[in-house]
Coordinates of C-alpha atoms and ligand atoms in Angstrom, one line a residue:
X9 CA 3.9 -112.4 25.6
X10 CA 6.6 -109.7 25.6
X11 CA 8.4 -109.2 22.3
X12 CA 5.7 -110.7 20.2
X13 CA 4.9 -109.2 16.8
X14 CA 1.5 -108.3 15.6
X15 CA 1.4 -111.3 13.4
X16 CA 2.4 -113.7 16.3
X17 CA -0.2 -112.2 18.6
X18 CA -2.9 -112.7 15.9
X19 CA -1.8 -116.2 15.2
X20 CA -1.9 -117.1 18.9
X21 CA -5.4 -115.6 19.2
X22 CA -6.7 -117.5 16.1
X23 CA -5.1 -120.8 17.3
X24 CA -6.9 -120.4 20.7
X25 CA -10.2 -120.2 18.9
X26 CA -9.8 -122.7 16.0
X27 CA -7.7 -125.2 18.0
X28 CA -5.5 -126.8 15.3
X29 CA -3.3 -129.8 16.1
X30 CA -0.3 -128.1 14.6
X31 CA 0.8 -124.7 13.4
X32 CA 3.1 -124.4 10.4
X33 CA 4.7 -121.1 9.4
X34 CA 5.2 -121.2 5.6
X35 CA 8.7 -120.2 4.3
X36 CA 7.7 -120.5 0.7
X37 CA 10.6 -122.8 -0.2
X38 CA 10.6 -125.4 -3.0
X39 CA 11.1 -128.1 -0.4
X40 CA 8.1 -127.0 1.6
X41 CA 6.0 -126.9 -1.5
X42 CA 7.0 -130.5 -2.5
X43 CA 6.3 -131.8 1.0
X44 CA 2.8 -130.3 0.9
X45 CA 2.1 -131.7 -2.6
X46 CA 3.3 -135.2 -1.5
X47 CA 1.1 -135.0 1.6
X48 CA -1.9 -134.1 -0.6
X49 CA -1.1 -136.8 -3.1
X50 CA -1.0 -139.2 -0.1
X51 CA -4.4 -138.3 1.2
X52 CA -6.1 -138.0 -2.2
X53 CA -6.5 -134.2 -2.1
X54 CA -4.4 -134.1 -5.3
X55 CA -4.0 -136.6 -8.1
X56 CA -0.6 -136.8 -9.8
X57 CA -0.9 -136.2 -13.5
X58 CA 1.4 -137.7 -16.2
X59 CA 4.8 -136.4 -15.1
X60 CA 6.3 -137.0 -18.5
X61 CA 3.9 -134.8 -20.5
X62 CA 2.8 -132.6 -17.6
X63 CA 5.8 -132.4 -15.2
X64 CA 4.9 -130.9 -11.8
X65 CA 1.2 -131.0 -12.6
X66 CA -1.6 -132.2 -10.3
X67 CA -5.4 -132.4 -10.4
X68 CA -7.6 -131.4 -7.5
X69 CA -11.3 -132.4 -7.4
X70 CA -13.2 -130.1 -5.2
X71 CA -16.4 -130.8 -3.3
X72 CA -19.1 -130.5 -6.1
X73 CA -21.0 -127.9 -4.1
X74 CA -17.9 -125.7 -3.9
X75 CA -16.8 -124.9 -7.5
X76 CA -17.3 -121.1 -7.9
X77 CA -17.6 -117.8 -6.0
X78 CA -20.7 -117.6 -3.9
X79 CA -21.7 -113.9 -4.2
X80 CA -24.8 -114.3 -2.0
X81 CA -22.6 -115.5 0.9
X82 CA -20.1 -112.6 0.5
X83 CA -20.5 -109.7 2.8
X84 CA -19.0 -106.2 3.4
X85 CA -19.1 -105.6 7.1
X86 CA -18.9 -101.8 7.6
X87 CA -20.3 -100.1 10.7
X88 CA -22.8 -98.2 8.5
X89 CA -24.9 -100.1 5.9
X90 CA -24.7 -97.1 3.5
X91 CA -21.0 -97.4 3.3
X92 CA -21.3 -100.9 1.8
X93 CA -23.9 -99.6 -0.6
X94 CA -26.9 -101.1 -2.3
X95 CA -24.9 -103.5 -4.5
X96 CA -23.2 -105.3 -1.7
X97 CA -24.5 -107.7 0.9
X98 CA -24.0 -106.1 4.3
X99 CA -23.7 -107.5 7.8
X100 CA -23.1 -105.4 10.9
X101 CA -19.5 -106.1 12.2
X102 CA -20.8 -107.1 15.6
X103 CA -23.3 -109.6 14.2
X104 CA -20.7 -110.9 11.8
X105 CA -18.2 -111.6 14.6
X106 CA -20.8 -113.3 16.7
X107 CA -22.5 -115.4 14.0
X108 CA -19.4 -116.4 12.0
X109 CA -17.0 -116.3 15.0
X110 CA -18.9 -119.3 16.4
X111 CA -18.2 -121.3 13.2
X112 CA -14.5 -120.8 13.7
X113 CA -14.6 -122.3 17.2
X114 CA -12.6 -125.6 17.0
X115 CA -12.9 -125.5 13.2
X116 CA -9.2 -126.6 12.8
X117 CA -9.3 -129.5 15.3
X118 CA -7.4 -132.4 13.8
X119 CA -5.9 -130.2 11.1
X120 CA -2.7 -128.2 10.6
X121 CA -3.0 -124.5 10.7
X122 CA -0.8 -122.8 8.1
X123 CA 0.4 -119.2 8.4
X124 CA 1.1 -117.7 5.0
X125 CA 2.9 -114.3 4.9
X126 CA 2.6 -112.9 1.4
X127 CA 3.2 -109.9 -0.7
X128 CA 0.7 -108.6 -3.3
X129 CA 2.9 -107.0 -6.0
X130 CA 6.6 -107.2 -6.8
X131 CA 8.7 -107.6 -3.7
X132 CA 10.5 -104.3 -4.1
X133 CA 7.6 -102.2 -5.3
X134 CA 6.5 -99.2 -3.3
X135 CA 2.9 -100.1 -4.5
X136 CA 3.0 -103.6 -3.1
X137 CA 1.2 -104.6 0.1
X138 CA 1.5 -107.3 2.7
X139 CA -1.0 -109.9 3.9
X140 CA -1.0 -112.9 6.2
X141 CA -3.5 -115.7 5.5
X142 CA -4.2 -118.3 8.1
X143 CA -5.7 -121.4 6.6
X144 CA -6.3 -125.1 7.3
X145 CA -6.2 -126.1 3.6
X146 CA -2.9 -127.3 2.2
X147 CA -4.5 -126.8 -1.3
X148 CA -4.9 -123.1 -0.5
X149 CA -1.3 -122.9 0.6
X150 CA 0.0 -124.5 -2.6
X151 CA -2.2 -122.1 -4.7
X152 CA -1.1 -119.1 -2.7
X153 CA 2.5 -120.1 -3.5
X154 CA 1.7 -119.9 -7.2
X155 CA -0.5 -116.8 -7.0
X156 CA 1.6 -114.6 -4.6
X157 CA 5.1 -113.9 -3.4
X158 CA 4.8 -115.8 -0.2
X159 CA 6.9 -117.1 2.7
X160 CA 10.3 -115.7 3.8
X161 CA 10.3 -112.9 1.3
X162 CA 7.1 -111.5 2.9
X163 CA 8.1 -112.3 6.4
X164 CA 11.3 -110.3 6.0
X165 CA 9.3 -107.3 4.9
X166 CA 6.8 -107.9 7.7
X167 CA 9.2 -108.0 10.6
X168 CA 8.9 -105.0 12.7
X169 CA 5.8 -103.9 10.9
X170 CA 2.1 -104.3 11.7
X171 CA 1.1 -103.1 8.3
X172 CA -0.5 -106.3 7.0
X173 CA -4.0 -107.4 6.1
X174 CA -4.9 -110.5 8.2
X175 CA -7.1 -113.0 6.5
X176 CA -8.5 -116.0 8.3
X177 CA -9.7 -119.0 6.3
X178 CA -11.0 -122.3 7.4
X179 CA -12.7 -125.0 5.2
X180 CA -15.1 -125.6 8.1
X181 CA -17.4 -128.4 7.0
X182 CA -17.6 -127.1 3.4
X183 CA -21.4 -126.7 3.7
X184 CA -22.9 -123.8 1.8
X185 CA -25.2 -123.4 4.8
X186 CA -22.2 -122.5 6.9
X187 CA -20.2 -120.6 4.3
X188 CA -19.4 -116.9 4.7
X189 CA -16.9 -114.6 3.0
X190 CA -16.7 -111.5 5.2
X191 CA -14.8 -108.3 4.7
X192 CA -14.2 -105.7 7.4
X193 CA -12.7 -102.9 5.4
X194 CA -12.6 -100.4 8.3
X195 CA -10.3 -102.9 10.2
X196 CA -8.7 -104.3 7.0
X197 CA -9.7 -107.8 8.0
X198 CA -11.0 -110.8 6.0
X199 CA -12.8 -113.9 7.4
X200 CA -13.7 -116.8 5.1
X201 CA -15.2 -120.1 6.1
X202 CA -16.9 -123.1 4.4
X203 CA -15.3 -122.9 0.9
X204 CA -11.9 -124.0 -0.6
X205 CA -12.7 -122.4 -4.0
X206 CA -10.1 -119.8 -5.4
X207 CA -12.0 -116.6 -5.2
X208 CA -13.5 -117.5 -1.8
X209 CA -10.3 -119.0 -0.2
X210 CA -7.2 -117.5 -1.8
X211 CA -7.7 -114.4 0.3
X212 CA -5.0 -112.4 -1.5
X213 CA -7.0 -112.4 -4.6
X214 CA -10.5 -111.0 -4.8
X215 CA -10.9 -110.5 -1.0
X216 CA -7.7 -108.4 -0.5
X217 CA -6.5 -107.3 -3.9
X218 CA -10.0 -106.0 -4.9
X219 CA -12.5 -105.7 -2.0
X220 CA -10.2 -104.5 0.8
X221 CA -7.7 -102.8 -1.6
X222 CA -10.5 -100.8 -3.4
X223 CA -11.3 -99.3 0.0
X224 CA -7.7 -98.6 0.7
X225 CA -7.3 -97.1 -2.7
X226 CA -10.2 -94.6 -2.2
X227 CA -8.5 -93.5 1.0
X228 CA -5.1 -93.4 -0.5
X229 CA -5.9 -91.9 -3.9
X230 CA -5.3 -95.0 -6.1
X231 CA -7.4 -97.7 -7.8
X232 CA -7.7 -101.5 -7.3
X233 CA -9.3 -102.9 -10.4
X234 CA -10.5 -106.1 -12.0
X235 CA -8.2 -105.6 -15.0
X236 CA -5.9 -107.4 -17.2
X237 CA -2.7 -105.5 -18.2
X238 CA -0.9 -105.8 -21.6
X239 CA 1.8 -104.1 -23.6
X240 CA 1.2 -103.7 -27.3
X241 CA 4.4 -103.6 -29.3
X242 CA 4.3 -101.6 -32.6
X243 CA 6.6 -102.1 -35.6
X244 CA 9.2 -99.6 -34.2
X245 CA 9.5 -101.7 -31.0
X246 CA 7.6 -99.1 -28.9
X247 CA 5.3 -100.7 -26.3
X248 CA 2.1 -99.1 -25.2
X249 CA 0.3 -100.4 -22.1
X250 CA -3.4 -101.0 -21.9
X251 CA -5.5 -102.0 -18.9
X252 CA -8.9 -103.7 -19.4
X253 CA -11.8 -104.5 -17.2
X254 CA -13.9 -107.5 -18.1
X255 CA -16.2 -109.6 -15.8
X256 CA -15.0 -113.1 -14.7
X257 CA -14.7 -115.6 -17.5
X258 CA -15.1 -113.0 -20.3
X259 CA -11.7 -113.5 -21.9
X260 CA -9.4 -111.3 -19.9
X261 CA -6.8 -114.1 -19.8
X262 CA -7.1 -114.8 -23.5
X263 CA -6.7 -111.1 -24.3
X264 CA -3.8 -110.8 -22.0
X265 CA -2.0 -113.6 -23.9
X266 CA -3.2 -112.8 -27.4
X267 CA -1.1 -114.1 -30.2
X268 CA -1.3 -111.6 -33.1
X269 CA -2.1 -112.8 -36.6
X270 CA -0.3 -109.6 -37.7
X271 CA 3.2 -110.4 -36.3
X272 CA 4.4 -109.9 -39.9
X273 CA 3.3 -106.3 -39.6
X274 CA 5.2 -106.0 -36.4
X275 CA 2.5 -106.1 -33.8
X276 CA 2.9 -108.2 -30.7
X277 CA 1.1 -108.4 -27.3
X278 CA 3.1 -108.8 -24.0
X279 CA 1.4 -110.0 -20.8
X280 CA 1.7 -108.1 -17.6
X281 CA -1.4 -109.4 -15.7
X282 CA -4.6 -111.2 -16.4
X283 CA -7.0 -110.4 -13.6
X284 CA -6.1 -107.6 -11.2
X285 CA -4.3 -104.2 -11.5
X286 CA -3.4 -101.7 -8.8
X287 CA -3.2 -98.3 -10.4
X288 CA -1.3 -95.3 -8.9
X289 CA -0.5 -91.9 -10.3
X290 CA 3.2 -92.0 -10.7
X291 CA 5.7 -89.1 -10.1
X292 CA 5.4 -88.4 -13.9
X293 CA 1.7 -87.7 -13.6
X294 CA 0.8 -90.9 -15.5
X295 CA -1.3 -93.8 -14.3
X296 CA 1.1 -96.7 -13.5
X297 CA -0.1 -100.3 -13.1
X298 CA 1.3 -103.2 -11.2
X299 CA -0.1 -106.7 -11.3
X300 CA -0.4 -107.7 -7.6
X301 CA -0.4 -111.4 -8.4
X302 CA 2.4 -113.8 -9.3
X303 CA 0.3 -116.4 -11.2
X304 CA -2.8 -117.0 -13.3
X305 CA -6.0 -118.6 -12.0
X306 CA -7.5 -119.2 -15.5
X307 CA -10.6 -120.8 -16.8
X308 CA -9.8 -124.1 -18.5
X309 CA -12.8 -124.8 -20.8
X310 CA -12.3 -123.3 -24.2
X311 CA -8.5 -122.9 -23.8
X312 CA -6.6 -124.6 -26.6
X313 CA -3.6 -124.2 -28.8
X314 CA -5.8 -122.3 -31.1
X315 CA -7.5 -119.9 -28.7
X316 CA -4.6 -119.4 -26.3
X317 CA -1.3 -121.1 -27.2
X318 CA 0.6 -119.1 -24.6
X319 CA -1.6 -120.4 -21.8
X320 CA -1.3 -124.0 -23.2
X321 CA 2.5 -123.6 -23.0
X322 CA 2.4 -122.0 -19.6
X323 CA 0.1 -124.7 -18.1
X324 CA 2.2 -127.6 -19.3
X325 CA 4.2 -127.8 -16.1
X326 CA 4.1 -126.9 -12.4
X327 CA 0.4 -126.3 -12.6
X328 CA -2.5 -127.2 -10.3
X329 CA -5.7 -128.1 -12.3
X330 CA -9.0 -127.9 -10.5
X331 CA -12.1 -129.8 -11.6
X332 CA -11.0 -130.7 -15.1
X333 CA -11.4 -134.2 -16.6
X334 CA -8.5 -136.7 -16.9
X335 CA -7.5 -139.1 -19.7
X336 CA -6.5 -142.7 -19.1
X337 CA -2.9 -141.5 -19.8
X338 CA -3.1 -139.1 -16.9
X339 CA -3.4 -135.9 -18.9
X340 CA -5.8 -133.1 -18.0
X341 CA -8.8 -132.6 -20.4
X342 CA -11.6 -130.1 -20.8
X343 CA -14.2 -129.1 -23.3
X344 CA -12.5 -127.2 -26.2
X345 CA -9.0 -128.5 -25.5
X346 CA -9.2 -130.6 -28.7
X347 CA -12.2 -131.3 -30.9
X348 CA -12.8 -134.9 -29.8
X349 CA -12.9 -136.2 -26.3
X350 CA -10.4 -139.1 -25.8
X351 CA -11.7 -142.6 -25.1
X352 CA -11.9 -143.6 -21.4
X353 CA -12.2 -140.1 -20.1
X354 CA -12.8 -139.6 -16.4
X355 CA -15.0 -136.5 -15.6
X356 CA -14.3 -133.8 -13.0
X357 CA -16.2 -135.7 -10.3
X358 CA -14.0 -138.9 -10.9
X359 CA -16.7 -140.9 -12.8
X360 CA -16.4 -142.5 -16.2
X361 CA -17.4 -139.9 -18.7
X362 CA -19.9 -140.7 -21.5
X363 CA -21.0 -138.3 -24.3
X364 CA -24.3 -136.6 -23.2
X365 CA -25.4 -133.7 -21.2
X366 CA -22.7 -133.8 -18.6
X367 CA -19.5 -132.0 -19.2
X368 CA -16.1 -133.7 -18.6
X369 CA -14.7 -130.6 -17.0
X370 CA -16.8 -128.2 -14.8
X371 CA -17.5 -125.0 -16.8
X372 CA -15.6 -123.1 -14.1
X373 CA -12.7 -125.5 -13.9
X374 CA -9.4 -123.8 -13.5
X375 CA -5.6 -124.0 -13.7
X376 CA -3.2 -122.2 -11.4
X377 CA 0.0 -121.3 -13.2
X378 CA 3.1 -119.4 -12.3
X379 CA 3.0 -116.2 -14.4
X380 CA 6.7 -116.4 -15.2
X381 CA 6.1 -119.5 -17.2
X382 CA 4.0 -117.7 -19.8
X383 CA 5.9 -117.3 -23.1
X384 CA 4.4 -113.9 -23.7
X385 CA 5.2 -112.6 -20.2
X386 CA 6.4 -109.0 -20.4
X387 CA 10.0 -108.3 -19.4
X388 CA 8.5 -105.4 -17.3
X389 CA 5.8 -107.4 -15.5
X390 CA 7.6 -107.2 -12.2
X391 CA 8.9 -103.6 -12.6
X392 CA 8.8 -101.9 -9.2
X393 CA 7.3 -98.7 -10.7
X394 CA 4.7 -100.6 -12.7
X395 CA 4.0 -99.9 -16.4
X396 CA 2.5 -96.6 -17.7
X397 CA -1.1 -97.0 -18.8
X398 CA -2.2 -95.2 -22.0
X399 CA -5.7 -96.7 -22.5
X400 CA -8.3 -98.4 -20.3
X401 CA -10.8 -100.8 -21.8
X402 CA -14.2 -101.7 -20.4
X403 CA -15.8 -104.7 -21.9
X404 CA -18.7 -107.0 -21.3
X405 CA -20.4 -110.0 -22.9
X406 CA -23.2 -108.4 -24.9
X407 CA -25.1 -110.2 -27.7
X408 CA -26.6 -106.9 -28.7
X409 CA -26.4 -103.1 -28.1
X410 CA -22.6 -102.5 -27.6
X411 CA -20.6 -102.1 -30.9
X412 CA -17.3 -103.9 -31.3
X413 CA -15.4 -100.8 -30.0
X414 CA -16.0 -97.2 -29.2
X415 CA -14.0 -94.4 -27.5
X416 CA -15.3 -92.1 -24.9
X417 CA -15.2 -88.3 -25.4
X418 CA -13.3 -87.6 -22.1
X419 CA -12.2 -89.1 -18.8
X420 CA -15.5 -88.2 -17.2
X421 CA -17.5 -89.7 -20.1
X422 CA -15.3 -92.8 -19.9
X423 CA -16.1 -93.2 -16.2
X424 CA -19.7 -93.1 -17.1
X425 CA -19.1 -95.7 -19.9
X426 CA -17.5 -98.0 -17.2
X427 CA -20.2 -97.3 -14.7
X428 CA -22.9 -98.2 -17.2
X429 CA -21.3 -101.5 -18.2
X430 CA -23.4 -104.7 -18.3
X431 CA -22.5 -108.3 -19.1
X432 CA -24.1 -111.7 -19.4
X433 CA -23.3 -113.8 -16.3
X434 CA -20.9 -116.8 -16.5
X435 CA -20.1 -119.9 -14.5
X436 CA -17.5 -118.1 -12.4
X437 CA -20.1 -117.4 -9.8
X438 CA -22.9 -119.7 -8.7
X439 CA -26.4 -118.8 -10.1
X440 CA -28.0 -118.5 -13.5
X441 CA -25.6 -118.2 -16.5
X442 CA -26.3 -115.9 -19.5
X443 CA -28.4 -113.3 -17.7
X444 CA -27.6 -109.7 -18.5
X445 CA -26.7 -107.7 -15.4
X446 CA -25.2 -104.3 -14.8
X447 CA -21.6 -104.8 -13.8
X448 CA -19.8 -101.4 -13.5
X449 CA -16.1 -101.6 -14.3
X450 CA -16.5 -105.4 -13.9
X451 CA -16.4 -104.7 -10.2
X452 CA -20.0 -105.4 -9.1
X453 CA -18.9 -108.4 -7.0
X454 CA -15.6 -106.9 -6.0
X455 CA -16.0 -103.3 -4.9
X456 CA -15.6 -103.1 -1.2
X457 CA -17.6 -100.0 -0.6
X458 CA -20.6 -98.0 -1.9
X459 CA -20.3 -98.0 -5.7
X460 CA -21.6 -94.4 -5.9
X461 CA -18.6 -93.3 -4.0
X462 CA -16.5 -95.5 -6.2
X463 CA -17.7 -93.7 -9.3
X464 CA -16.9 -90.4 -7.6
X465 CA -13.4 -91.7 -6.8
X466 CA -12.9 -92.6 -10.4
X467 CA -14.0 -89.1 -11.5
X468 CA -11.6 -87.5 -9.0
X469 CA -8.7 -89.7 -10.2
X470 CA -9.0 -88.0 -13.6
X471 CA -7.9 -84.6 -12.1
X472 CA -4.9 -86.1 -10.3
X473 CA -3.3 -87.1 -13.6
X474 CA -1.4 -85.0 -16.0
X475 CA -2.0 -87.5 -18.8
X476 CA -5.2 -89.6 -18.0
X477 CA -5.5 -92.7 -20.2
X478 CA -8.0 -92.7 -23.0
X479 CA -11.1 -94.8 -22.2
X480 CA -12.7 -97.3 -24.6
X481 CA -15.5 -99.9 -24.6
X482 CA -15.1 -103.2 -26.4
X483 CA -17.5 -106.1 -27.1
X484 CA -16.2 -109.2 -28.7
X485 CA -19.5 -111.0 -28.1
X486 CA -22.0 -109.3 -30.4
X487 CA -24.3 -111.8 -32.2
X488 CA -26.4 -111.7 -35.4
X489 CA -30.2 -112.4 -35.4
X490 CA -29.5 -116.2 -35.6
X491 CA -27.3 -116.1 -32.5
X492 CA -23.9 -116.5 -34.3
X493 CA -21.0 -114.4 -33.1
X494 CA -20.2 -111.6 -35.6
X495 CA -16.6 -111.1 -34.6
X496 CA -14.0 -114.0 -34.6
X497 CA -12.4 -112.7 -31.4
X498 CA -9.2 -114.1 -29.8
X499 CA -6.1 -113.2 -31.9
X500 CA -8.1 -111.1 -34.3
X501 CA -8.8 -108.7 -31.4
X502 CA -5.4 -107.2 -32.1
X503 CA -7.0 -105.3 -34.9
X504 CA -9.2 -103.4 -32.4
X505 CA -6.1 -102.9 -30.1
X506 CA -4.3 -101.4 -33.1
X507 CA -7.1 -98.9 -33.7
X508 CA -7.0 -98.0 -30.0
X509 CA -3.2 -97.5 -30.2
X510 CA -3.7 -95.2 -33.2
X511 CA -6.4 -93.2 -31.4
X512 CA -4.2 -92.8 -28.3
X513 CA -1.6 -91.4 -30.7
X514 CA -4.1 -88.9 -32.1
X515 CA -4.5 -90.9 -35.3
X516 CA -7.0 -93.6 -36.2
X517 CA -10.0 -92.9 -38.4
X518 CA -13.2 -92.5 -36.4
X519 CA -16.7 -91.2 -36.7
X520 CA -18.5 -89.3 -34.0
X521 CA -21.7 -91.0 -32.8
X522 CA -24.0 -90.3 -29.8
X523 CA -22.2 -92.9 -27.7
X524 CA -18.6 -92.0 -28.6
X525 CA -16.0 -92.4 -31.4
X526 CA -16.5 -95.5 -33.5
X527 CA -14.0 -96.7 -36.1
X528 CA -14.6 -95.3 -39.6
X529 CA -15.7 -98.0 -42.2
X530 CA -12.0 -98.4 -43.2
X531 CA -10.7 -97.7 -39.7
X532 CA -9.7 -101.2 -38.7
X533 CA -6.7 -103.1 -40.2
X534 CA -8.4 -106.0 -42.1
X535 CA -5.4 -107.5 -43.8
X536 CA -5.9 -111.3 -43.9
X537 CA -9.4 -111.3 -42.4
X538 CA -12.4 -111.6 -44.6
X539 CA -15.8 -111.1 -42.9
X540 CA -19.1 -111.7 -44.7
X541 CA -20.5 -108.6 -46.4
X542 CA -22.2 -106.2 -44.0
X543 CA -20.8 -107.8 -40.9
X544 CA -18.4 -105.0 -40.1
X545 CA -21.3 -102.5 -40.5
X546 CA -23.4 -104.5 -38.1
X547 CA -20.6 -104.8 -35.6
X548 CA -20.2 -101.0 -35.5
X549 CA -23.8 -100.0 -35.8
X550 CA -25.7 -98.3 -33.1
X551 CA -29.4 -99.1 -32.8
X552 CA -31.2 -96.2 -31.2
X553 CA -34.1 -98.3 -29.8
X554 CA -31.7 -100.7 -28.2
X555 CA -29.7 -97.8 -26.8
X556 CA -32.9 -96.1 -25.4
X557 CA -33.7 -99.3 -23.5
X558 CA -30.0 -99.4 -22.4
X559 CA -30.3 -95.8 -21.1
X560 CA -33.4 -96.8 -19.2
X561 CA -31.7 -99.8 -17.6
X562 CA -28.7 -97.7 -16.7
X563 CA -31.0 -95.1 -15.2
X564 CA -32.7 -97.7 -13.0
X565 CA -29.4 -99.0 -11.9
X566 CA -28.1 -95.6 -11.0
X567 CA -31.4 -94.7 -9.2
X568 CA -30.7 -97.1 -6.3
X569 CA -27.7 -94.9 -5.2
X570 CA -30.0 -92.0 -4.5
X571 CA -28.3 -88.7 -3.6
X572 CA -25.0 -90.5 -3.2
X573 CA -24.6 -90.9 -7.0
X574 CA -22.1 -88.3 -8.2
X575 CA -23.6 -85.5 -10.3
X576 CA -21.1 -86.2 -13.1
X577 CA -22.9 -89.6 -13.7
X578 CA -26.3 -87.9 -13.9
X579 CA -24.9 -85.3 -16.3
X580 CA -23.4 -87.9 -18.6
X581 CA -26.6 -89.9 -18.6
X582 CA -28.6 -86.9 -19.6
X583 CA -26.1 -85.9 -22.3
X584 CA -26.2 -89.3 -23.8
X585 CA -30.0 -89.2 -23.9
X586 CA -29.8 -85.9 -25.6
X587 CA -27.3 -87.0 -28.2
X588 CA -29.4 -90.1 -28.9
X589 CA -32.6 -88.1 -29.4
X590 CA -30.9 -86.0 -32.1
X591 CA -30.0 -88.8 -34.5
X592 CA -31.6 -90.9 -37.2
X593 CA -31.5 -94.7 -36.8
X594 CA -30.0 -97.1 -37.3
X595 CA -26.6 -95.6 -37.4
X596 CA -23.6 -97.2 -38.9
X597 CA -20.3 -95.7 -39.8
X598 CA -20.8 -96.0 -43.5
X599 CA -23.8 -93.7 -43.3
X600 CA -22.2 -91.2 -40.9
X601 CA -20.3 -88.6 -42.7
X602 CA -18.9 -86.6 -39.8
X603 CA -15.4 -87.7 -39.3
X604 CA -13.0 -86.7 -36.6
Ligands
SAT21 O1 -13.0 -115.5 -8.1 S1 -11.9 -116.0 -8.8 O2 -10.8 -115.1 -8.7 O3 -11.5 -117.3 -8.3 C1 -12.2 -116.2 -10.5 C2 -13.1 -115.1 -10.9 O4 -14.3 -115.2 -10.8 O5 -12.5 -114.1 -11.5
MN22 MN1 -11.4 -112.3 -12.1

């Protein structure tokens, strides 16, 4: 049709294939949101929670077979398999279109097709990007309204432009046998069918903002990362920004909203983002981060007024809860919310809950919350130019091996530290929980191209910056021989952040070890925190045997990339082996005399 825009043409084409009863273009208004919510309450997709204590809050119970990301059904569809790399599932684009295209035929019959124009990033930021998601799930529309800037604001920016990433989503029949999450990075296209779960269905999130955007970033000289972003305010009121990569359900949200026990000393954390960062080199030669999202899709279990009071305050209104339990009074409930489960609890599947093996809330139950509601939200979280990043953290869930914190020797060494990351798996993806797997930069499930090229891109980014951020590795999850956590974590993590801040400023007492700089025995602020004797030593110790094994595992992981692995990674691996071979074990800061 003459005069049609690129979006209109694509919408027509999709409607011809999926055959919805109706098409609704989302304007993103309050009125539209309420109509959608009422519709879902009417058909049971949502349950209204207690509107006195939880105004604007609803509960969604998903299909029990659709509660987490399904990594084995997630594919990168590049024309050449090598470009997806050995860590991604790959499907040839032609095969993908044929096989999965069939599943979309008539998939929206009897349903409304929603067209969601959205912006990833602040509306006026030069770093923001446009997307359009087509979906037949009103739950997805409501979540996209909380997680992105969607509707008119995006449509206005879109008009006259074809520069958007199309994402087609249908619930299909929700069967895992007919579930596919496909990415065509060369065409900048996303297809997802058979799941309504966040990371599989809110296509602006992992599919666009990480998998497609990581590809765009390599071409355009920027980075799309699985990062939280915070500002750490010091006693003079100066704020230093830190980005941090942690795998799903490893505490990014809690760290991003940390309440410092040292407020009396003048330290405070501001939240910029809790899951994704887009990082560009700014005109000032510094790395600048924007949070492409507008909301938080956080893990409920374990969240309480003790562990994350900011999230508890944020999620008290206008929030969609997914797969949590509900009290007889209509309030959401999950394990860890308070010490004792209330009487008459209904579990996430809608059954009467009884103490026993079954959890009241699914371990990957979630809340979707507008970011602006968070009491610790940074006044700069929507700055068009982003915030300047002074430090990057890499962190996994490691019972052993990795000390509480260490600093890399250089940008290149830091990239190697990130590339060598590993973490124990969590309930955020289907499959076994608690298995240690290598998860470079927490991007294993999210890098949209060959990870060897990704490491190379990271190395190259270092030379584009006048002031590259310092790179650190942290591990809040180290355990003793009996399996108890050695470090209290949560708010106390501010002590580690303070050391990082000092190091960035060229201060901060540290000792040089084979793996990097570790805090000196008196390097961390311990005011008000008493740990059992020897605990700090254990937390900062480096066990050579464990590290030798780690080197071997890293080596095996790197091997699969063959010649494509950048030489810099090989060099750093060899250098670490050499440094380790030269020292006595075990090593703890108290025994190390060489300061820096
Ligand atoms: O995939 S989600 O974004 O829904 C949650 C996660 O695993 O980080
Ligand atoms: Mn995540």
